[in-house]
mmCIF file of C-alpha atoms and ligand atoms in Angstrom:
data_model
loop_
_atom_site.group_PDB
_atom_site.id
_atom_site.type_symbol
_atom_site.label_atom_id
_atom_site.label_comp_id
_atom_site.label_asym_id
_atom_site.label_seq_id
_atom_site.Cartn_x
_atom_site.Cartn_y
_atom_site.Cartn_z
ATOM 1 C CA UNK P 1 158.519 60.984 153.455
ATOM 2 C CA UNK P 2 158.645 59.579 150.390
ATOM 3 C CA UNK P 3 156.240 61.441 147.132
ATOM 4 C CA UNK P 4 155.497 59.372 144.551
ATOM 5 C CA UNK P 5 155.949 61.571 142.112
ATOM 6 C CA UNK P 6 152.415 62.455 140.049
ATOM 7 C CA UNK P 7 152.441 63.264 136.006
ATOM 8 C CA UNK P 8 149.259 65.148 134.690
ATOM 9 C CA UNK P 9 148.204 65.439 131.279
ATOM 10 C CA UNK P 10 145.830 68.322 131.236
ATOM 11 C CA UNK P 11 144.364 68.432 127.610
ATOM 12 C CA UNK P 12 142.399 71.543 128.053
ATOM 13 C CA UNK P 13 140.429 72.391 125.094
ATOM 14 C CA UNK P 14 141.684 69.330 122.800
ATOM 15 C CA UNK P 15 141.088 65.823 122.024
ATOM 16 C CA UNK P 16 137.506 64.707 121.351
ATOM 17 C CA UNK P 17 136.096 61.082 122.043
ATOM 18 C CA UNK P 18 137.219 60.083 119.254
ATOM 19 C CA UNK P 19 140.537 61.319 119.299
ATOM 20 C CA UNK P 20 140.872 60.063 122.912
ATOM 21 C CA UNK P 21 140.130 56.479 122.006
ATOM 22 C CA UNK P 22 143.002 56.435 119.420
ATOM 23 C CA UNK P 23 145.520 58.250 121.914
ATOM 24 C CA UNK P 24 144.958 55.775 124.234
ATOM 25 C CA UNK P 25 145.231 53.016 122.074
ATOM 26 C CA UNK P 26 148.663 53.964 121.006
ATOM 27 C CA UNK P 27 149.900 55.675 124.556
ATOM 28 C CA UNK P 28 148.680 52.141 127.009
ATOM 29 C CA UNK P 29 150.436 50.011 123.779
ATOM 30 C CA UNK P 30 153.854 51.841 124.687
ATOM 31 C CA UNK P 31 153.387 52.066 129.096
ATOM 32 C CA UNK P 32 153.308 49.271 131.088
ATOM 33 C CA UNK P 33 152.080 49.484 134.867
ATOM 34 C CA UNK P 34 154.365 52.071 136.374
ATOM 35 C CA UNK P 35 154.744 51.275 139.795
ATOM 36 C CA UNK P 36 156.678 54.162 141.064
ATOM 37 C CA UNK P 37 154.804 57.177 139.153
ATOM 38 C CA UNK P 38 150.727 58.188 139.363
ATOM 39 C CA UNK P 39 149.945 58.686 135.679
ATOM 40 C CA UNK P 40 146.570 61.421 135.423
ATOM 41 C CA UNK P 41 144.564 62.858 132.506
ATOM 42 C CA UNK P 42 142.572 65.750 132.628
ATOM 43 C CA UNK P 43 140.124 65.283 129.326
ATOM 44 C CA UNK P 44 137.541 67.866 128.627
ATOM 45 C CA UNK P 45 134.066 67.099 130.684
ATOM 46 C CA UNK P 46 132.808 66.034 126.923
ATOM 47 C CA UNK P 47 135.558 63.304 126.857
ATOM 48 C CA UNK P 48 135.870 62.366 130.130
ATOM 49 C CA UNK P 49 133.806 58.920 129.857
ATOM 50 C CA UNK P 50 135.467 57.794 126.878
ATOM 51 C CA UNK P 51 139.186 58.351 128.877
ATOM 52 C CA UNK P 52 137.532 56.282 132.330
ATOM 53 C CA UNK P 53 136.334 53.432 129.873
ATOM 54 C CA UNK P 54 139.400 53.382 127.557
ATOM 55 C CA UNK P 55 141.556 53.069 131.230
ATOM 56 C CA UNK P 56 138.922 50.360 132.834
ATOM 57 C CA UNK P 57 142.046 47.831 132.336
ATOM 58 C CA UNK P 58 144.301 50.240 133.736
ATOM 59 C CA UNK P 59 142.649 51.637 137.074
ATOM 60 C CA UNK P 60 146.451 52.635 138.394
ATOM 61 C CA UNK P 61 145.966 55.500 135.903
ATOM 62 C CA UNK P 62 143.483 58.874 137.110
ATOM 63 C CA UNK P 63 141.441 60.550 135.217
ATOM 64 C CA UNK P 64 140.348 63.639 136.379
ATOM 65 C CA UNK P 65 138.354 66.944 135.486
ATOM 66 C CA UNK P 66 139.399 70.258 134.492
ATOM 67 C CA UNK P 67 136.897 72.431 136.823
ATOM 68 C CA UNK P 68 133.256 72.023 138.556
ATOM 69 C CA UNK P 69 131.146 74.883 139.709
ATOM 70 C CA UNK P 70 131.478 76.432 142.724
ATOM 71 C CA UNK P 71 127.785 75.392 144.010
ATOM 72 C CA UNK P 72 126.676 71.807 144.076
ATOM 73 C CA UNK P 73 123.978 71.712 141.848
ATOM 74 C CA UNK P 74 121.063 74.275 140.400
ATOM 75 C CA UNK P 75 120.178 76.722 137.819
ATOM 76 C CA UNK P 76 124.165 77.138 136.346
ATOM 77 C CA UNK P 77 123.862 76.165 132.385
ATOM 78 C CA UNK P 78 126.754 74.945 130.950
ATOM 79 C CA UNK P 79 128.396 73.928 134.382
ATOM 80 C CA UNK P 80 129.775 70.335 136.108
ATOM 81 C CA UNK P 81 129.433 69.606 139.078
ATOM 82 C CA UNK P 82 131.683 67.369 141.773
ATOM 83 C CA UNK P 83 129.608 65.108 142.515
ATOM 84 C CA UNK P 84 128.524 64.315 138.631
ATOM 85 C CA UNK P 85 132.493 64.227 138.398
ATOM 86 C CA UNK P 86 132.748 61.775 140.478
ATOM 87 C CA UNK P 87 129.666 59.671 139.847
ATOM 88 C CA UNK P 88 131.640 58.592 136.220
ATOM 89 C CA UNK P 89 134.369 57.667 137.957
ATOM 90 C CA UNK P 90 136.683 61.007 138.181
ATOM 91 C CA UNK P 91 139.226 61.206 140.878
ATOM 92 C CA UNK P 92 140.847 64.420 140.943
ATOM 93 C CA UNK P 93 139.962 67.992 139.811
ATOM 94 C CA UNK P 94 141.980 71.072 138.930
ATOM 95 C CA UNK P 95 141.283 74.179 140.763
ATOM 96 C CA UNK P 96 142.661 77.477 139.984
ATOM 97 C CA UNK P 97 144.454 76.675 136.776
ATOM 98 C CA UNK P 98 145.759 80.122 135.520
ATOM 99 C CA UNK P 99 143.391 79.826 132.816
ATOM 100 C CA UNK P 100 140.550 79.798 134.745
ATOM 101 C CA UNK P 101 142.016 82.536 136.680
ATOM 102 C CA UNK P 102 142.726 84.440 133.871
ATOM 103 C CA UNK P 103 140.548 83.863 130.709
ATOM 104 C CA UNK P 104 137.483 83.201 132.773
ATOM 105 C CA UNK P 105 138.419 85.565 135.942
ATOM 106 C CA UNK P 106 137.798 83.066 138.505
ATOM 107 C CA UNK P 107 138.863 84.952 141.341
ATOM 108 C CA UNK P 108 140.740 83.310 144.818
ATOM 109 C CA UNK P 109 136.941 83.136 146.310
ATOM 110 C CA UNK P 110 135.607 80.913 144.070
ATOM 111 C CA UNK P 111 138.311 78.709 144.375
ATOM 112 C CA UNK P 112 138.602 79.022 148.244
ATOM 113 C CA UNK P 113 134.282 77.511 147.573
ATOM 114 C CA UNK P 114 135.718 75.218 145.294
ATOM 115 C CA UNK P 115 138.127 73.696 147.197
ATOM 116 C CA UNK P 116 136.097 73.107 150.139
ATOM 117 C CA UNK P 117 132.954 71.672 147.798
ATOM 118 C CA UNK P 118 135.546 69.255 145.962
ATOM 119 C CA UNK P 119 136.717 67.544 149.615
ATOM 120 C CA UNK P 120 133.499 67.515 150.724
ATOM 121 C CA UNK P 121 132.558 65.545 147.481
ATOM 122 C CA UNK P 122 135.815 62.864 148.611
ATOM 123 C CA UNK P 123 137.766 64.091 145.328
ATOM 124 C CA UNK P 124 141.271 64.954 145.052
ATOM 125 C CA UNK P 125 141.890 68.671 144.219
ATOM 126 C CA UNK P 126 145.220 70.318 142.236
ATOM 127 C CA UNK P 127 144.972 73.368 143.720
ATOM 128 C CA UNK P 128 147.223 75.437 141.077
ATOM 129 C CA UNK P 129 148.851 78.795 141.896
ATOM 130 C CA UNK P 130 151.313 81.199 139.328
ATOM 131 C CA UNK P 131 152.240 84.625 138.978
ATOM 132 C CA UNK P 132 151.641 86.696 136.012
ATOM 133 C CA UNK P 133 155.441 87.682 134.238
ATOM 134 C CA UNK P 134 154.082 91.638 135.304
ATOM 135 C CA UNK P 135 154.415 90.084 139.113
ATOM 136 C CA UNK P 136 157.569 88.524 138.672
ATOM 137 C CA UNK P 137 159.102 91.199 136.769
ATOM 138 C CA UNK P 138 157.848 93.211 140.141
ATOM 139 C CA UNK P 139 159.300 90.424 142.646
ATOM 140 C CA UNK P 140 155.771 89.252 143.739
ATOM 141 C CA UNK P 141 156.401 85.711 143.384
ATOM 142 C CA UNK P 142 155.862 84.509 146.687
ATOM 143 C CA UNK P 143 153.377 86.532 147.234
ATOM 144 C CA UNK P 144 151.218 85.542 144.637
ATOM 145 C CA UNK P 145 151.429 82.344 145.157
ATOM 146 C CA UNK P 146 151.427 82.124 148.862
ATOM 147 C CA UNK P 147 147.827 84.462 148.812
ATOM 148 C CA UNK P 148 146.085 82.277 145.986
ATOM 149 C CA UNK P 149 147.735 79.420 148.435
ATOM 150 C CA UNK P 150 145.798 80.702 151.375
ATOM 151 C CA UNK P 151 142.720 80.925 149.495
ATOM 152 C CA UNK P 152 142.392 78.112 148.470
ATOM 153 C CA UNK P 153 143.344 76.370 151.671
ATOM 154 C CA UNK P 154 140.914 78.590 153.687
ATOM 155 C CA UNK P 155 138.316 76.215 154.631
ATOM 156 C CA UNK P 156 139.876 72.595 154.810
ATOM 157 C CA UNK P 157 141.294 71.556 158.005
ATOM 158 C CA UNK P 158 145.102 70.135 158.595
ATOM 159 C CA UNK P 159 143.801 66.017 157.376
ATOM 160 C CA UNK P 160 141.953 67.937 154.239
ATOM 161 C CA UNK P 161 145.579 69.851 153.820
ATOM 162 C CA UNK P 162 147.699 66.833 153.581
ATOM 163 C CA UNK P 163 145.710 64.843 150.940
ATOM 164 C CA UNK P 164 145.726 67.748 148.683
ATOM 165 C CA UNK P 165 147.806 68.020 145.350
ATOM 166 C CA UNK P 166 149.427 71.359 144.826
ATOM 167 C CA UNK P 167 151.334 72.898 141.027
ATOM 168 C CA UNK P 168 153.376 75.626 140.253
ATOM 169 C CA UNK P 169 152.403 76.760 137.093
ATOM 170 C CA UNK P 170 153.647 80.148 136.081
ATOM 171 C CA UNK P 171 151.628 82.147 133.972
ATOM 172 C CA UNK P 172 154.555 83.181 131.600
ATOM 173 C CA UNK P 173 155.218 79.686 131.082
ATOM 174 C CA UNK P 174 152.210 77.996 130.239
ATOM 175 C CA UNK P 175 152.589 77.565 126.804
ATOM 176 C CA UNK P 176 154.986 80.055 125.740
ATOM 177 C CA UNK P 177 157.826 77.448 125.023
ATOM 178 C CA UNK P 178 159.580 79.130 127.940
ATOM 179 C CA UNK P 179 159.949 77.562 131.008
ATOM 180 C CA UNK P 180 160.964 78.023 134.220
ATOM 181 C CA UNK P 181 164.346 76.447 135.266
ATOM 182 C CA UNK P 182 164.690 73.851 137.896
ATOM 183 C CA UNK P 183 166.639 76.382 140.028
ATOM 184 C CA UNK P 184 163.594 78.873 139.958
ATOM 185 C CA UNK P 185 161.071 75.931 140.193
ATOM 186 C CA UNK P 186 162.694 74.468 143.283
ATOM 187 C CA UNK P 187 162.812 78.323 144.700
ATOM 188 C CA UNK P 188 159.330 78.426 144.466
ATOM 189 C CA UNK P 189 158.323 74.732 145.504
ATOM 190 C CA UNK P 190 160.251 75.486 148.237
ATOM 191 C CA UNK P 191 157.919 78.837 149.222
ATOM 192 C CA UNK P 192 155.095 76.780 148.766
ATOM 193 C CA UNK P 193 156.268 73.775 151.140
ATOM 194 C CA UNK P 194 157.070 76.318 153.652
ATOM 195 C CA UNK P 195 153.329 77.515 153.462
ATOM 196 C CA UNK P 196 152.493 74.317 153.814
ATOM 197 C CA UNK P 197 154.813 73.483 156.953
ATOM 198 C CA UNK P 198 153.666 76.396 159.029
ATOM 199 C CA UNK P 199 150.106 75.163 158.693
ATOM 200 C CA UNK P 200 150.612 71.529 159.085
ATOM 201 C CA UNK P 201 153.566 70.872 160.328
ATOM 202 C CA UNK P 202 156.971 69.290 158.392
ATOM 203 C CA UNK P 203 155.678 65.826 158.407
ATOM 204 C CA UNK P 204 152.633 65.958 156.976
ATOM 205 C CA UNK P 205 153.565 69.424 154.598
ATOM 206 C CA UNK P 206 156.456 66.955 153.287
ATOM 207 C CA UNK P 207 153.936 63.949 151.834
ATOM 208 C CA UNK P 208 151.980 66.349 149.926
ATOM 209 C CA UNK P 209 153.198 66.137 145.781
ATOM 210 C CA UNK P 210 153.903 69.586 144.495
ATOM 211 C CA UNK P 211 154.221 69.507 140.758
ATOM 212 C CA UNK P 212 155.425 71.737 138.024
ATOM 213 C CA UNK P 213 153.573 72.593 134.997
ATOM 214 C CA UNK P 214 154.941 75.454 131.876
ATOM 215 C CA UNK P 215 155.657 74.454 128.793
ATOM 216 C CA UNK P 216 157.144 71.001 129.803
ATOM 217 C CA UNK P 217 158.295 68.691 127.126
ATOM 218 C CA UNK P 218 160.593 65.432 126.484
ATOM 219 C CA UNK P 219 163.627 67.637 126.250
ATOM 220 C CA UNK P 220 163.347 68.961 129.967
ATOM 221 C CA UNK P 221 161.121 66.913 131.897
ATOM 222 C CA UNK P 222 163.788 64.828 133.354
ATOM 223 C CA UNK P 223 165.811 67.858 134.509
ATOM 224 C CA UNK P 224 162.686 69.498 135.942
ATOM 225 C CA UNK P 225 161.394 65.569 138.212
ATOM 226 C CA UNK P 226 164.738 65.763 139.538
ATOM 227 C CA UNK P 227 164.786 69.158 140.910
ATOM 228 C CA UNK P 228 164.433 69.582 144.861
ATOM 229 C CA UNK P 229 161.098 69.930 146.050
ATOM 230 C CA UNK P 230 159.469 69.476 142.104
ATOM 231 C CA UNK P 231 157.452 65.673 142.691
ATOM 232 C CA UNK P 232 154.952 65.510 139.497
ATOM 233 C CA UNK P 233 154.476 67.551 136.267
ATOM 234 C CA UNK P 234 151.677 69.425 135.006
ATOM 235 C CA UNK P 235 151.691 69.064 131.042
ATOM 236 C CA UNK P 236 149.863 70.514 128.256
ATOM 237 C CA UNK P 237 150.784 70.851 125.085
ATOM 238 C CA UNK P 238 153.478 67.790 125.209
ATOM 239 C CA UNK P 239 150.566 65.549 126.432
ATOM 240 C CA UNK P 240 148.345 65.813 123.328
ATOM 241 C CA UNK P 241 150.579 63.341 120.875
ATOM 242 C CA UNK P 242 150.537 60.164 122.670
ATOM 243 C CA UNK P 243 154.460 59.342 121.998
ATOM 244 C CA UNK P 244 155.437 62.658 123.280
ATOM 245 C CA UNK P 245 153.670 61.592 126.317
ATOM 246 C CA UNK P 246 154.881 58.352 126.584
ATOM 247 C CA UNK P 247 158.082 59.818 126.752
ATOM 248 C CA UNK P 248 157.250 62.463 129.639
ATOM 249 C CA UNK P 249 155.696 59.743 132.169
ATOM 250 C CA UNK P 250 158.819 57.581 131.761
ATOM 251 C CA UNK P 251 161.490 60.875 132.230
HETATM 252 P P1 13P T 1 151.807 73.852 128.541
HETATM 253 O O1 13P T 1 152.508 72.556 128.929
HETATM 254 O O2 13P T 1 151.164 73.775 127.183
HETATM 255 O O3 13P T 1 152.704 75.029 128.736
HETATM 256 O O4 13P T 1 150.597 74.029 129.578
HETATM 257 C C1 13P T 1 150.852 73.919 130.927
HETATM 258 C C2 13P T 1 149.564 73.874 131.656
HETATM 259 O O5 13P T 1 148.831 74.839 131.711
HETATM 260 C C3 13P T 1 149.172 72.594 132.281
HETATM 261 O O6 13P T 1 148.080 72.759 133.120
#
């Protein structure tokens, strides 16, 4: 089946309105329609209106949000919610980035909630799974990744399974200017499409996009899309300088 392979810009904690506005001015100036890629940003919940608006022109393009809560609605200051995410227009949402996992110990429950709240909602989720360098160093890989897998697929059905996005982001990479080689990316895509396989079948496991995310950049982005198994990136640092960027989506 063919993947169209998806490219993510996940800005994190960067890029305000105002900085948004001129990214996009000089990014959309440089990419024309791309028919054979899905282009997605990931602003910060403060920017995310200013990203849907700048892209009305360009509705090929997602725009997405970084995390909701893990209830619907209620007494949660300082939270998002799915449905607000997708009342301004959002289309996917990341769940499980390592960060979360890590700097805000969100733990494979929450995300097995969030999951099941975000297709509920009709949104997209990037369900993203990693191991730690400690795990690798200890051979855990597969494991890791195949239990915060599970989790996270624990409540959607095989339909729910097959419109999912999935990323391989290991934790040693993200950000560290080391990344993970398309050899050991395709090892691990290929663990995760297995998981997927056994719970709904080759058909449907082989039309869901599983991307790669770790300190991607012009230089290896290429090498990394054209690795077995790898169908999208997952970018951070290289998508906050809109010529960088440019040059990523069109690797
Ligand atoms: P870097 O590209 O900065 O390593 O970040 C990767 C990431 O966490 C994307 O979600």
């Amino acid at each position: 089946m063919h993947r169209k392979p998806v490219i993510a810009a996940n800005w994190k904690l960067n890029l305000s309105p105002t900085d948004a506005k001129a990214f996009l001015q000089r990014f959309l100036a440089q990419v024309p329609k791309l028919n054979e890629r899905t282009l997605v940003f990931f602003p910060s919940a403060i920017t995310l209106t200013t990203v849907i608006d700048g892209l009305r022109e360009r509705p090929e393009i997602w725009v997405g949000v970084q995390n909701v809560h893990s209830e619907a609605q209620g007494a949660f200051t300082g939270e998002n919610s799915v449905l607000m995410a997708r009342d301004v227009g959002a289309r996917v949402v990341l769940v499980g980035h390592s960060e979360r996992r890590h700097v805000f110990g969100e733990t494979d429950e929450m995300t097995t909630r969030k999951m099941s709240l975000i297709v509920q909602g009709r949104l997209t989720p990037l369900l993203c799974v990693g191991e730690t360098l400690e795990e690798r160093e200890a051979g855990r890989t597969a494991e890791v990744v195949e239990r915060q897998l599970t989790a996270g697929l624990a409540e959607l059905d095989a339909g729910q399974i097959a419109q999912i996005l999935l990323a391989y982001e290991p934790v040693w990479a993200i950000g560290t200017g080391r990344t993970a080689t398309p050899a050991d990316a395709s090892e691990i895509h290929g663990v995760l499409r297995q998981a997927l396989v056994s719970r709904i079948g080759e058909k449907a496991a082989a039309g869901v996009p599983i991307l790669y995310g770790g300190s991607v950049n012009r230089g290896n982005a290429s090498q990394l899309l054209a690795a077995s198994d790898v169908d999208g990136l997952l970018v951070g640092g290289a998508s906050l300088d809109p010529d960088s960027w440019a040059s990523i989506v069109r690797a």
